[in-house]
Coordinates of C-alpha atoms in Angstrom, one line a residue:
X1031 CA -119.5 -74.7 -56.4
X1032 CA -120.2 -71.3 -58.8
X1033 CA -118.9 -72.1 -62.1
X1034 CA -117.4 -68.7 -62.7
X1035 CA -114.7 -70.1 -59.8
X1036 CA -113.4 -72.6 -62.2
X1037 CA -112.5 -75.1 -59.6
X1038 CA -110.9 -78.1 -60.9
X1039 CA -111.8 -80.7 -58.1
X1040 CA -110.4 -84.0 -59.1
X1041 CA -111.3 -86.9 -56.9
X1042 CA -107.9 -88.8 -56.8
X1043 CA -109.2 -91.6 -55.4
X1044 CA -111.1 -92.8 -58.1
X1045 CA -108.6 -92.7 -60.3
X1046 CA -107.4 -96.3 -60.5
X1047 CA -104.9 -98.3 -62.8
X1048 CA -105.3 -101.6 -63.9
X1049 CA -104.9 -104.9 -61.9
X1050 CA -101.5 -105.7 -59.8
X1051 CA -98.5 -106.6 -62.2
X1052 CA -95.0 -106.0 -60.5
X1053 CA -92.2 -107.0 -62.1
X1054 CA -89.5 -107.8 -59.7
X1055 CA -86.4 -106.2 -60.8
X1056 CA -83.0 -108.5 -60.5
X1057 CA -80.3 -107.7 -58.1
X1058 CA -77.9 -107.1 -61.6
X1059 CA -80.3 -104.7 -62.8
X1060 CA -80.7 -102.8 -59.2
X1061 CA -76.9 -103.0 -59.0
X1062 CA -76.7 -100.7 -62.7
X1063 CA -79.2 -98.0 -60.9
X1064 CA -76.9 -97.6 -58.0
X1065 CA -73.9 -97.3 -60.0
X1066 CA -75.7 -95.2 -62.1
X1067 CA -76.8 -93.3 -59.2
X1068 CA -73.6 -93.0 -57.8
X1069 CA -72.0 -91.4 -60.8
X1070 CA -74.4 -88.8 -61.1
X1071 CA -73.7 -87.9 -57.5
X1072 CA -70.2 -88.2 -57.6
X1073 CA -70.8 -85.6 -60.7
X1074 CA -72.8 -83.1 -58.2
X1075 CA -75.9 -84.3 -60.0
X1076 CA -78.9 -84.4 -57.3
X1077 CA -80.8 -87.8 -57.2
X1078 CA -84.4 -87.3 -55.7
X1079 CA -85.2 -89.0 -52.9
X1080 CA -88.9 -90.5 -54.9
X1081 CA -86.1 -92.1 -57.3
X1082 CA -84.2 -93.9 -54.7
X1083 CA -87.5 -95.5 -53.9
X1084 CA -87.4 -98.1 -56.6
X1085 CA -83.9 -99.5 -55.4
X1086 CA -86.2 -100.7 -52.2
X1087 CA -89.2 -101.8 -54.5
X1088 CA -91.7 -103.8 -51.7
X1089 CA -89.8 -103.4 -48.5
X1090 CA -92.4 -101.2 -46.1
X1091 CA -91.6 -97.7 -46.1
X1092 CA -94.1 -95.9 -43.8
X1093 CA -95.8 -97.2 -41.4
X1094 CA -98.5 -95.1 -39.8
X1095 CA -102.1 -95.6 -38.0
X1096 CA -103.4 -96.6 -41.4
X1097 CA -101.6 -99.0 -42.5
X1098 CA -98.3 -100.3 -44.3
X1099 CA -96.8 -98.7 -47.4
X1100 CA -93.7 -99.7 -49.7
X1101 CA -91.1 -98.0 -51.2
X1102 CA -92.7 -99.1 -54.6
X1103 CA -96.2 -98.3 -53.4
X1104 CA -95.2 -95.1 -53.0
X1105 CA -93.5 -93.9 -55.8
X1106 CA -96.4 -95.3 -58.1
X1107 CA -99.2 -93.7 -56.5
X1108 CA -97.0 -90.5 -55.7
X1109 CA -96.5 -90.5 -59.9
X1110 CA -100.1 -91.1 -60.6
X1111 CA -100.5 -88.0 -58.3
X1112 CA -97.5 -85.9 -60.1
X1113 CA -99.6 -86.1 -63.4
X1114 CA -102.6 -84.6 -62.1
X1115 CA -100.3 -82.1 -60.8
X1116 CA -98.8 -81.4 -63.8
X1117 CA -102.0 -81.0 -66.1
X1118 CA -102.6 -78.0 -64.1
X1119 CA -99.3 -76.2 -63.2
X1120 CA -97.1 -77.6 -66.6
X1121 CA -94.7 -79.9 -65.8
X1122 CA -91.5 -78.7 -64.3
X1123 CA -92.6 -75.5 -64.0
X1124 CA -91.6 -74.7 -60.7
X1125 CA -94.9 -73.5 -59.6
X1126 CA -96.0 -73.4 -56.0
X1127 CA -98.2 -76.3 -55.0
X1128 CA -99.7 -76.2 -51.4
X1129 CA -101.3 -78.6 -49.2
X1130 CA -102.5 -79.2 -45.7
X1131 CA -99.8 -81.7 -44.3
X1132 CA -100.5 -84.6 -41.9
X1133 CA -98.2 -86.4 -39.5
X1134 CA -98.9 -89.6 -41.7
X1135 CA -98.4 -91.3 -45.2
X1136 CA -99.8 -88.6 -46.9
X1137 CA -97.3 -86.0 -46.3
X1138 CA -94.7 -88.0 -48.2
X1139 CA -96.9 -88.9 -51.3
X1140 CA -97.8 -84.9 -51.3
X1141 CA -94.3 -83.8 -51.4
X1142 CA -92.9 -87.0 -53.8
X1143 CA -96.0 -86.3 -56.1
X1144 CA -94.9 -82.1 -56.2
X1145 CA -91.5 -83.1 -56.6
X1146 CA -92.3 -85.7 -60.0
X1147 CA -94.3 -82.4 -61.0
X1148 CA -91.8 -80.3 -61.0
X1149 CA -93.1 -78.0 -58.6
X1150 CA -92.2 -76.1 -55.5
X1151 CA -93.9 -77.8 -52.3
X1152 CA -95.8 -75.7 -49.5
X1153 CA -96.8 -77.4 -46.3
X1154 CA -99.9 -75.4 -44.8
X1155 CA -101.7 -75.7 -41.2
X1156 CA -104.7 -76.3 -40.8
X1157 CA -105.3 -73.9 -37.4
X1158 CA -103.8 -71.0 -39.2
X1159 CA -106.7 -68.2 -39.9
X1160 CA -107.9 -67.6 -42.8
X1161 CA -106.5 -64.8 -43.7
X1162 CA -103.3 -65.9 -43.2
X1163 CA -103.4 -68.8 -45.5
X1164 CA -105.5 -66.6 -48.2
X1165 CA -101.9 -64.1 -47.7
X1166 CA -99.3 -67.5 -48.2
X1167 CA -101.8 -68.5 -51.4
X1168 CA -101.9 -65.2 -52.9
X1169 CA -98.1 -64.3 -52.0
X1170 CA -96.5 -67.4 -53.5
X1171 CA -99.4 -67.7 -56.5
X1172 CA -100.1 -70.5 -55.7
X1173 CA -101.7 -73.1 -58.4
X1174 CA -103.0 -76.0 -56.9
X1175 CA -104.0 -77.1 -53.8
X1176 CA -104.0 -81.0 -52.2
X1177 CA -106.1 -81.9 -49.5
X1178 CA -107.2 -84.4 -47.2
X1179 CA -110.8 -85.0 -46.4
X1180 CA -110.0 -83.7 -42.8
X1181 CA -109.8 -80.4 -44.2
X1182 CA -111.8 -80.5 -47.3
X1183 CA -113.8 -78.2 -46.4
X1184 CA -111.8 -75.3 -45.8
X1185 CA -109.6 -76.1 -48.6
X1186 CA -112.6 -75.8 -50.9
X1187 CA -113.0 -72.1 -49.5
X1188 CA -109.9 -71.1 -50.2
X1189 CA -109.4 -72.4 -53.8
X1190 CA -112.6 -70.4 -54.8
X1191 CA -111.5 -67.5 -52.7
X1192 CA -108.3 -67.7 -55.1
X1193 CA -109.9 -69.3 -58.3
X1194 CA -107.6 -72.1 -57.9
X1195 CA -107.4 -75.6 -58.5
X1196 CA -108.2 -78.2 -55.6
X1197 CA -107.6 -81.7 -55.5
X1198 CA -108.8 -84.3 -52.8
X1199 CA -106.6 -87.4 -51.8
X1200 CA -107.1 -90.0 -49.0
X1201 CA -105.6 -92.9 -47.7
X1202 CA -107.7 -94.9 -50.4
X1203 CA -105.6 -93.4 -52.9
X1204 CA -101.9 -94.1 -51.7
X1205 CA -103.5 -97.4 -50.3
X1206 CA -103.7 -98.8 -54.1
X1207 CA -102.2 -101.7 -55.2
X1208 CA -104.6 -101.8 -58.3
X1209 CA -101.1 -100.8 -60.8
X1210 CA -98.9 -102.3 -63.4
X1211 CA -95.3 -101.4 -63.1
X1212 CA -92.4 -102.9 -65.2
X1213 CA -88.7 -102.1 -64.7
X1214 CA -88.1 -102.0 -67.8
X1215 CA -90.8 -99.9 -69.0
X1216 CA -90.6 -97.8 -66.5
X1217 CA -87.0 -97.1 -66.8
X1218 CA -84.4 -97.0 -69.4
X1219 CA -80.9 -97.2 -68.8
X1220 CA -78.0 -97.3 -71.5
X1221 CA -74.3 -96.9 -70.7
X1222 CA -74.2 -94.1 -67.8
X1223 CA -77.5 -92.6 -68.7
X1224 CA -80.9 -93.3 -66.6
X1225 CA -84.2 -92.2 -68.0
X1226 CA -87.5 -92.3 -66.1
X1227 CA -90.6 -92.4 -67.6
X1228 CA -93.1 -89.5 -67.3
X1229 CA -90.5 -87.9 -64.8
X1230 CA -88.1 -85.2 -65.5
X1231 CA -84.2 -85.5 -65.5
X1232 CA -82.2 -85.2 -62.7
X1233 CA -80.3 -82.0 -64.2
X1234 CA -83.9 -80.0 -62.9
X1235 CA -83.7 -80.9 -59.4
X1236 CA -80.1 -80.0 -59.3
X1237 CA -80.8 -76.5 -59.7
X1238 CA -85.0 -76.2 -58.7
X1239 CA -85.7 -75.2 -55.4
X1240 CA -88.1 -78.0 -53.4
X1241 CA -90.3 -76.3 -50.9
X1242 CA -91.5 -73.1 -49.2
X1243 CA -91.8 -73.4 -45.6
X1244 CA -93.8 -70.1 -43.8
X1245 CA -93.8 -69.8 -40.2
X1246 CA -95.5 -67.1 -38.0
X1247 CA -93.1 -64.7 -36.3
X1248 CA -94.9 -64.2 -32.9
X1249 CA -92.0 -61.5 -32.1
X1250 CA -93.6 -59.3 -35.5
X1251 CA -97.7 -58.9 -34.8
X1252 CA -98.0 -62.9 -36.2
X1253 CA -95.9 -61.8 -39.3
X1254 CA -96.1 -64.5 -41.9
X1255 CA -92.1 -65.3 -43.2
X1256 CA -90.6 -67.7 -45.1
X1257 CA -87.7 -69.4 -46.6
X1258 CA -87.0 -71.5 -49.7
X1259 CA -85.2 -75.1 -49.5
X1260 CA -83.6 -76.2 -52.7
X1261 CA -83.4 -80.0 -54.0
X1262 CA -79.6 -79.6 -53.5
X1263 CA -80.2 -78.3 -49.8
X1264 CA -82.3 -81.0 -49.1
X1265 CA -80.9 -83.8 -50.7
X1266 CA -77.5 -83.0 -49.0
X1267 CA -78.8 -82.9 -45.6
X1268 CA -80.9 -86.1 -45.6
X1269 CA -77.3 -87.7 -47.0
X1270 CA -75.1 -86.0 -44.4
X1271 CA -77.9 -87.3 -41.6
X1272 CA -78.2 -90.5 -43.0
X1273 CA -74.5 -90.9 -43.1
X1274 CA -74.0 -90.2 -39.7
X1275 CA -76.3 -92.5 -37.9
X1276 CA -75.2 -94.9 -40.3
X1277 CA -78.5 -95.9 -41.6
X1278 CA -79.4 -98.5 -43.9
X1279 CA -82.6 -100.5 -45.3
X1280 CA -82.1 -103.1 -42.5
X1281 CA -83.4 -100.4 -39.8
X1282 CA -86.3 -99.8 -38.6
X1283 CA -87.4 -95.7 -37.4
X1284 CA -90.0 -94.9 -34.7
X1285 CA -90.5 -91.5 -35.5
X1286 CA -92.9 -89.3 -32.9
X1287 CA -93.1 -85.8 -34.1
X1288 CA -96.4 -84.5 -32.3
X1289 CA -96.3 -80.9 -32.3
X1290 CA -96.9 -81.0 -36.3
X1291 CA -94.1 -78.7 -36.7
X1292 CA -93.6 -78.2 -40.2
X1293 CA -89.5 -77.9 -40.3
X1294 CA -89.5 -81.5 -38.3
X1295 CA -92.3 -82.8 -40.1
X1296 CA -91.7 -82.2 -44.0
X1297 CA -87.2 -81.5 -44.4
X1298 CA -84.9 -83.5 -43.4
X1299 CA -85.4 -84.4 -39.7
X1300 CA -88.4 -86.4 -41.3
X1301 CA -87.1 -88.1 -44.6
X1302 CA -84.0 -89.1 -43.9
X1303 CA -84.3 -92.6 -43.0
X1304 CA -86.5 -93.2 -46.5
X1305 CA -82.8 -92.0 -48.6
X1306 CA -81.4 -95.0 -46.9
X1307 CA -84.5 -97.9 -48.0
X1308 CA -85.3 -97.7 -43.6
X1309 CA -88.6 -98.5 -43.1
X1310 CA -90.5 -95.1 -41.1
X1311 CA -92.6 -95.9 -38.2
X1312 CA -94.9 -92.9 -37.8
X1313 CA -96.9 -92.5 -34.5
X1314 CA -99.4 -89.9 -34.7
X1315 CA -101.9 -89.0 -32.6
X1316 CA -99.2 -88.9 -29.6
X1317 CA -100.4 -91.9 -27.0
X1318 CA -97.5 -92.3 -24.2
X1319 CA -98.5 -95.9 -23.4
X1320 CA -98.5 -97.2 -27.3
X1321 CA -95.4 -95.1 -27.8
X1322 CA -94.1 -97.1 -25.1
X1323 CA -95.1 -100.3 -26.3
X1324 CA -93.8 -100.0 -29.5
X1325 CA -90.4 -99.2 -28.0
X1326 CA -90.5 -102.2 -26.1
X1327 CA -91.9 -104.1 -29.0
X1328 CA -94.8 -105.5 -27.0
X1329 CA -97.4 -107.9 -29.4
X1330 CA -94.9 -106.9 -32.5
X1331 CA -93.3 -109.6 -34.9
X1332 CA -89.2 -109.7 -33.7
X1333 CA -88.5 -108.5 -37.3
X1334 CA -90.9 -105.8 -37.3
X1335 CA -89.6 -104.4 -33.8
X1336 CA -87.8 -100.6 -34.2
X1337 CA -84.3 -100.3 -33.6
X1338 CA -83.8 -96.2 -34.0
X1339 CA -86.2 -93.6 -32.2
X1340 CA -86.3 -90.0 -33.2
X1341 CA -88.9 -88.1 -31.1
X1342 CA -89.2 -84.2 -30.5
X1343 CA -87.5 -83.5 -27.4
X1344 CA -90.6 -83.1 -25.1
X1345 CA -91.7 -86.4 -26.4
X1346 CA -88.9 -87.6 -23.6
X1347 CA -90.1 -85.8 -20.8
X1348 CA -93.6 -86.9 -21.6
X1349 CA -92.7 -90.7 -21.5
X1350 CA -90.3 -90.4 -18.4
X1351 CA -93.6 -89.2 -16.7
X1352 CA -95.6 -92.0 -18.2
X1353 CA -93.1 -94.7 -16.9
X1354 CA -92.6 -93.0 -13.5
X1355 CA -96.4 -93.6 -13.2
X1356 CA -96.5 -96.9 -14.1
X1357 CA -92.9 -98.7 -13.7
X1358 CA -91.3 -96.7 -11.0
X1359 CA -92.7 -99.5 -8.2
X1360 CA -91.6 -102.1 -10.4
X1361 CA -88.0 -103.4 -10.2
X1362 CA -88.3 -106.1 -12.7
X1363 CA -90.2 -103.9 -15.2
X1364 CA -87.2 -101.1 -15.2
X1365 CA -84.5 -103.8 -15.1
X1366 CA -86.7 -105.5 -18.5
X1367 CA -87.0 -102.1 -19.8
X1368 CA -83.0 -101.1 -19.9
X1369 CA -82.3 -104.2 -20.6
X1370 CA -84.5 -104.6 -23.4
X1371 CA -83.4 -101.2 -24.9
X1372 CA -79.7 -101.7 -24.9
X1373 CA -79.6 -105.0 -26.6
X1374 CA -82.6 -104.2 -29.3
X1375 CA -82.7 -100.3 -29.9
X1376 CA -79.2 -99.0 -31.4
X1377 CA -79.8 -95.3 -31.6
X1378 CA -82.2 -92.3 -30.1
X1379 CA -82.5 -89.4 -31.3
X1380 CA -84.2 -85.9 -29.9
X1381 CA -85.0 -83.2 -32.5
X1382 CA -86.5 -79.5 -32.6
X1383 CA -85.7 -78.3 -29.1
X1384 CA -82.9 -78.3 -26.4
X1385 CA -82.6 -81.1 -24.1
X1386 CA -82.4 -80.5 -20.6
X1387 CA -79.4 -81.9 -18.5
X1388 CA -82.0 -83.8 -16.0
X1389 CA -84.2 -85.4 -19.4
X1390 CA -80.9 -86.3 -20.7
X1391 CA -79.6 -88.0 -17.5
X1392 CA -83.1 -89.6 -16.8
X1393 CA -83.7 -91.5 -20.0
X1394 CA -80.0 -93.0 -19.8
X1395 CA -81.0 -94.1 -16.5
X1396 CA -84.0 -96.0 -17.8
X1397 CA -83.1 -96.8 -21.3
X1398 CA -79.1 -96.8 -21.0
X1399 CA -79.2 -95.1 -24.0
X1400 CA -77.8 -91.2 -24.4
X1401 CA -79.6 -88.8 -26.4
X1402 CA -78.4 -87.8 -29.5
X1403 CA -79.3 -84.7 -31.0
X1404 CA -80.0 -84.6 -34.5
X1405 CA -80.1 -80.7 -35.0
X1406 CA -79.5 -79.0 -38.0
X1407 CA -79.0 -75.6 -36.7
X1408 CA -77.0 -74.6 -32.8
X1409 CA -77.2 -71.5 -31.0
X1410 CA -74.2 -70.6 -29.2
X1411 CA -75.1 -68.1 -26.6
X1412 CA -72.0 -66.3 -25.8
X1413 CA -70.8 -62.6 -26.4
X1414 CA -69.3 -62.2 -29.8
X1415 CA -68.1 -59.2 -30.9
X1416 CA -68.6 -58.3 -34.7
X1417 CA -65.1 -56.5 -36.1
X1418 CA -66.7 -54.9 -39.3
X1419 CA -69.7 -53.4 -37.3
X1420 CA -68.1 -53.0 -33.0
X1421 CA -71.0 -54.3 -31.8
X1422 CA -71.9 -57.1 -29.7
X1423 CA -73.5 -60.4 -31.0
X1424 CA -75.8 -62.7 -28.3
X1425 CA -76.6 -65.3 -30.1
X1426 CA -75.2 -67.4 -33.3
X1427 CA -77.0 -69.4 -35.3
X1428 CA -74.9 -72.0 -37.4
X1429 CA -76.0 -74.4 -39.8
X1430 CA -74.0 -77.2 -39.3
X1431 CA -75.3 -79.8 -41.2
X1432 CA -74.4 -77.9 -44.6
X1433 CA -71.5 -76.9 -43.2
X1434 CA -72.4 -73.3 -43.4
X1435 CA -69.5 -71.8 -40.8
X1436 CA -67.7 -70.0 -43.4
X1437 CA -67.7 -66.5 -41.6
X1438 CA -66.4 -68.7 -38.8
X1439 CA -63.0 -70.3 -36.9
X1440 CA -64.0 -73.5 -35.3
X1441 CA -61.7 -76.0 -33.8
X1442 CA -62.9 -80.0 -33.1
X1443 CA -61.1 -81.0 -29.7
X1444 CA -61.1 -84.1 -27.4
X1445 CA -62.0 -84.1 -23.7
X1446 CA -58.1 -83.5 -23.0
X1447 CA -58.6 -79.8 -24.9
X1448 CA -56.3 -81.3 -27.4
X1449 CA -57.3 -80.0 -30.7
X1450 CA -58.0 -82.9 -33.6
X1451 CA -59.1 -80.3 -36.4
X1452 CA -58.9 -76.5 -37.3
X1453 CA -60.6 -74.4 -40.1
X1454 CA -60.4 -70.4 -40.7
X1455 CA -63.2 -71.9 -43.5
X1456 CA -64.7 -74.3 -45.3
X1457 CA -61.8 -74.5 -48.1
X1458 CA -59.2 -74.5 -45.2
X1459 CA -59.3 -77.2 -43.1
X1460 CA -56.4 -78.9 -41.4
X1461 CA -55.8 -82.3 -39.6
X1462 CA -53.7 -81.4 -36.3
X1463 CA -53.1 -84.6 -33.4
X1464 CA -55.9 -86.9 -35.8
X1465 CA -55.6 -89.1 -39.6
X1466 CA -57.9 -87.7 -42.0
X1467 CA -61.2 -88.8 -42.1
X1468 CA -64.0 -88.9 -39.8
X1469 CA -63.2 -86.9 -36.3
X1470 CA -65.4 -86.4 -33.6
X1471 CA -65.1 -84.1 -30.7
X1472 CA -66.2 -80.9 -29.3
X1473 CA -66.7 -78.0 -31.2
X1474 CA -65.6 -74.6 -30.4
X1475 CA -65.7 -71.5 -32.5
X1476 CA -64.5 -68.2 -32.6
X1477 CA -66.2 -65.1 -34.9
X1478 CA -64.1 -63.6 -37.6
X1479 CA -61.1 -61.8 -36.3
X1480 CA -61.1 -62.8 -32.8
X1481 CA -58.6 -65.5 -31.5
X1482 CA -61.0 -66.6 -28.4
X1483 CA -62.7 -70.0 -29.1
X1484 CA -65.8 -70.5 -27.4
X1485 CA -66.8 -74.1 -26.2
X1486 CA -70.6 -74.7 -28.2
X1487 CA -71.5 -77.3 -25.7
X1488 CA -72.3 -80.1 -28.5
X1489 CA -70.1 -83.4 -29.7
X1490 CA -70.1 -83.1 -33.6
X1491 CA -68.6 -85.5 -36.3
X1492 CA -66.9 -83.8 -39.1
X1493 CA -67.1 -85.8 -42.5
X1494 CA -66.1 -85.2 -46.4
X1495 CA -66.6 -81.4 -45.7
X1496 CA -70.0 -81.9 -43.2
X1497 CA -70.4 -80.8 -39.6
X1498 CA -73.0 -82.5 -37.9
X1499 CA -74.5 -82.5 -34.4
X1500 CA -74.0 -85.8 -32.6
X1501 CA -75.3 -84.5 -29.2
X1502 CA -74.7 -82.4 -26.0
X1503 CA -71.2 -82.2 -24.3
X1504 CA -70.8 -82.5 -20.8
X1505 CA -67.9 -80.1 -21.2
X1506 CA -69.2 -76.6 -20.4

């Protein structure tokens, strides 16, 4: 490497701490965290999901092809990470950190350990040219940049191309259970107040953005754009999601995200079940027949066995073809297999594309389990027309998670057309033939002066001012 580059490479791995010494925290003193917890919330305060970590200590919280990880696990090594972090880019100072993410362990230590820093987190691919990542480095002056050995060699290139720091972390690193950690070293809480050592307050994160996600737009010559996700933005989402499938430490989430999208891979769609203490079955490389196996819990401990799947929605079709080629011929299989699903697996989950009416129909008939779709954002296809500008709008896109339908009417309604719910806005929302609380239905909307509503196509659940997706309506 030329000197003049002034690469910093820092070989994480052989960074160790001293030998194991956990100290177990009592259920009193977990009991203070959560409260404290709560009343920062309840204050509008965000508390990051790294933090959250330590009320779940040594349950597993990812497990992937290389192995097991805890909640505790993770937040220590994902700290030890933070300060490297932070002796090049300052601590808190909001720089942008990038690295090449994985569908594995190592995405969540990379984003936790950017987060402790302070910084903004920037999830690059690895088949993106050259150019292209040399224009997201240079564009968001970029400070550091993580690695796996996979890609070490590329992201050597481009740190002296920018004169950058690199740093180089593998599964040896979050693997370490070489550390000392004490509760009460580690964290000091008197009266309301929680302070955590060596990581900034929670008053940054309510008001720091978290990550920068770029994404080519094949529709503009491969035009690199991009958009920012705050703390707050995230935080909220991963709540409202968590919320709604009712999650909770006792579950256990298959996730199967192949197509190493980064919007399914690094924001919500990914994190939420770690905000709840769920343990996160990752299974990457994509292999129908082990996918299957897992689901069915085949040479797995009864206690270890998933109970929630979220896959990308091809992921469906794909093992619908795999069990038509082997099951189909087998009664007793497909009677084991719905039977199997519907007393042992509570909830699945599609993400990052549309289902189709015939996947959708399929997997209930082998599984007995419907589809839900855990989208943040819906298209509504239909003709719109825009009062302030006279022209017509095709397509809508509504966040609905964040409730973000405030230059919208929408109405919740039951299968009768009945309508449960009505809002001209977010601050205006009234109960009509339903209690307050949670109401679930069918949404329809209508764009800002019109009176037309216009049926979405999806079930949603509104809660505590959220709108979220529950799945597709058979009312269209």
């Amino acid at each position: 490497m030329n000197n003049f580059c002034k690469i910093r490479v820092i070989n994480a791995c052989k960074r160790l701490f001293s030998s194991l010494v956990v100290q177990h925290a009592p259920p009193e003193y977990l009991s203070r965290l959560r409260e404290c917890y709560r009343l920062e919330e309840y204050k509008k305060i965000v508390v990051p999901i790294f933090k959250k970590a330590l009320l779940y200590g040594n349950q597993v919280a990812i497990r992937d092809a290389s192995g097991d990880y805890s909640y505790l696990q993770l937040y220590v090594n994902s700290k030890r990470l933070s300060k490297q972090i932070s002796n090049i880019c300052g601590s808190g100072s909001s720089a942008s950190v990038g690295f090449f993410f994985t569908n594995d362990v190592l995405n969540i230590l990379n984003l936790w350990a950017c987060w402790m820093s302070g910084q903004v987190a920037l999830p690059l691919k690895s088949h993106w040219t050259f150019e292209q990542l040399k224009h997201i480095l240079t564009e968001s002056k970029v400070k550091t940049l993580l690695t796996p050995k996979l890609t070490q060699e590329l992201a050597q290139q481009l740190a002296e191309s920018q004169e950058i720091a690199l740093i180089t972390v593998d599964y040896n690193f979050v693997k370490n259970q070489n550390y000392s950690f004490n509760f009460n070293r580690e964290i000091f809480m008197a009266d309301k107040l929680v302070v955590f050592e060596g990581i900034l307050q929670n008053n940054f994160y309510t008001n720091a953005d978290a990550m920068k996600i770029y994404c080519i737009d094949k529709k503009n010559n491969d035009e690199m754009q991009h958009h920012i996700l705050s703390h707050k933005h995230i935080n909220s989402e991963m709540k409202a999601i968590a919320n709604v499938w009712n999650m909770s430490a006792t579950d256990r989430v298959l996730s199967i995200p192949p197509s190493m999208d980064i919007n399914n891979c690094c924001t919500s769609n990914a994190l939420f079940p770690l905000i709840s203490g769920s343990m996160l079955q990752i299974h990457s490389p994509f292999d129908a027949v082990k996918a299957w196996s897992i689901i069915l819990g085949i040479k797995i401990p009864v206690k270890e066995r998933i109970n929630v799947m979220v896959a990308e929605t091809k992921v469906f079709e794909l093992l619908i073809k795999e069990y038509e080629k082997i099951f189909s011929k087998d009664s007793r299989m497909m009677d084991y297999i719905k039977d199997y699903c519907t007393k042992h697996i509570r909830l699945m989950i599609s993400t990052n594309g549309k289902l189709s009416s015939r996947t959708f129909a399929k997997w209930f008939e082998i599984t007995g389990h419907s589809i839900f779709e855990n989208s943040e954002v819906i298209t509504c296809r239909s003709k719109f027309k825009n009062v302030s500008t006279n022209t017509e709008e095709n397509e809508i896109d509504i966040n609905l998670n964040n409730l973000m339908l405030s230059n919208y009417k929408f109405r919740i309604m039951n299968s009768e057309n009945t309508v449960l719910l009505e809002s001209s806005g977010t601050a205006n929302i009234k109960y009509i033939n339903s209690s307050s609380g949670t109401v679930i239905g069918h949404l329809w909307i209508s764009s800002p002066g019109q009176d037309t509503y216009i049926n979405t196509g999806k079930v949603v659940a509104y809660e505590d001012g959220n709108v979220t997706v529950l799945g597709p309506s058979n009312k269209m």
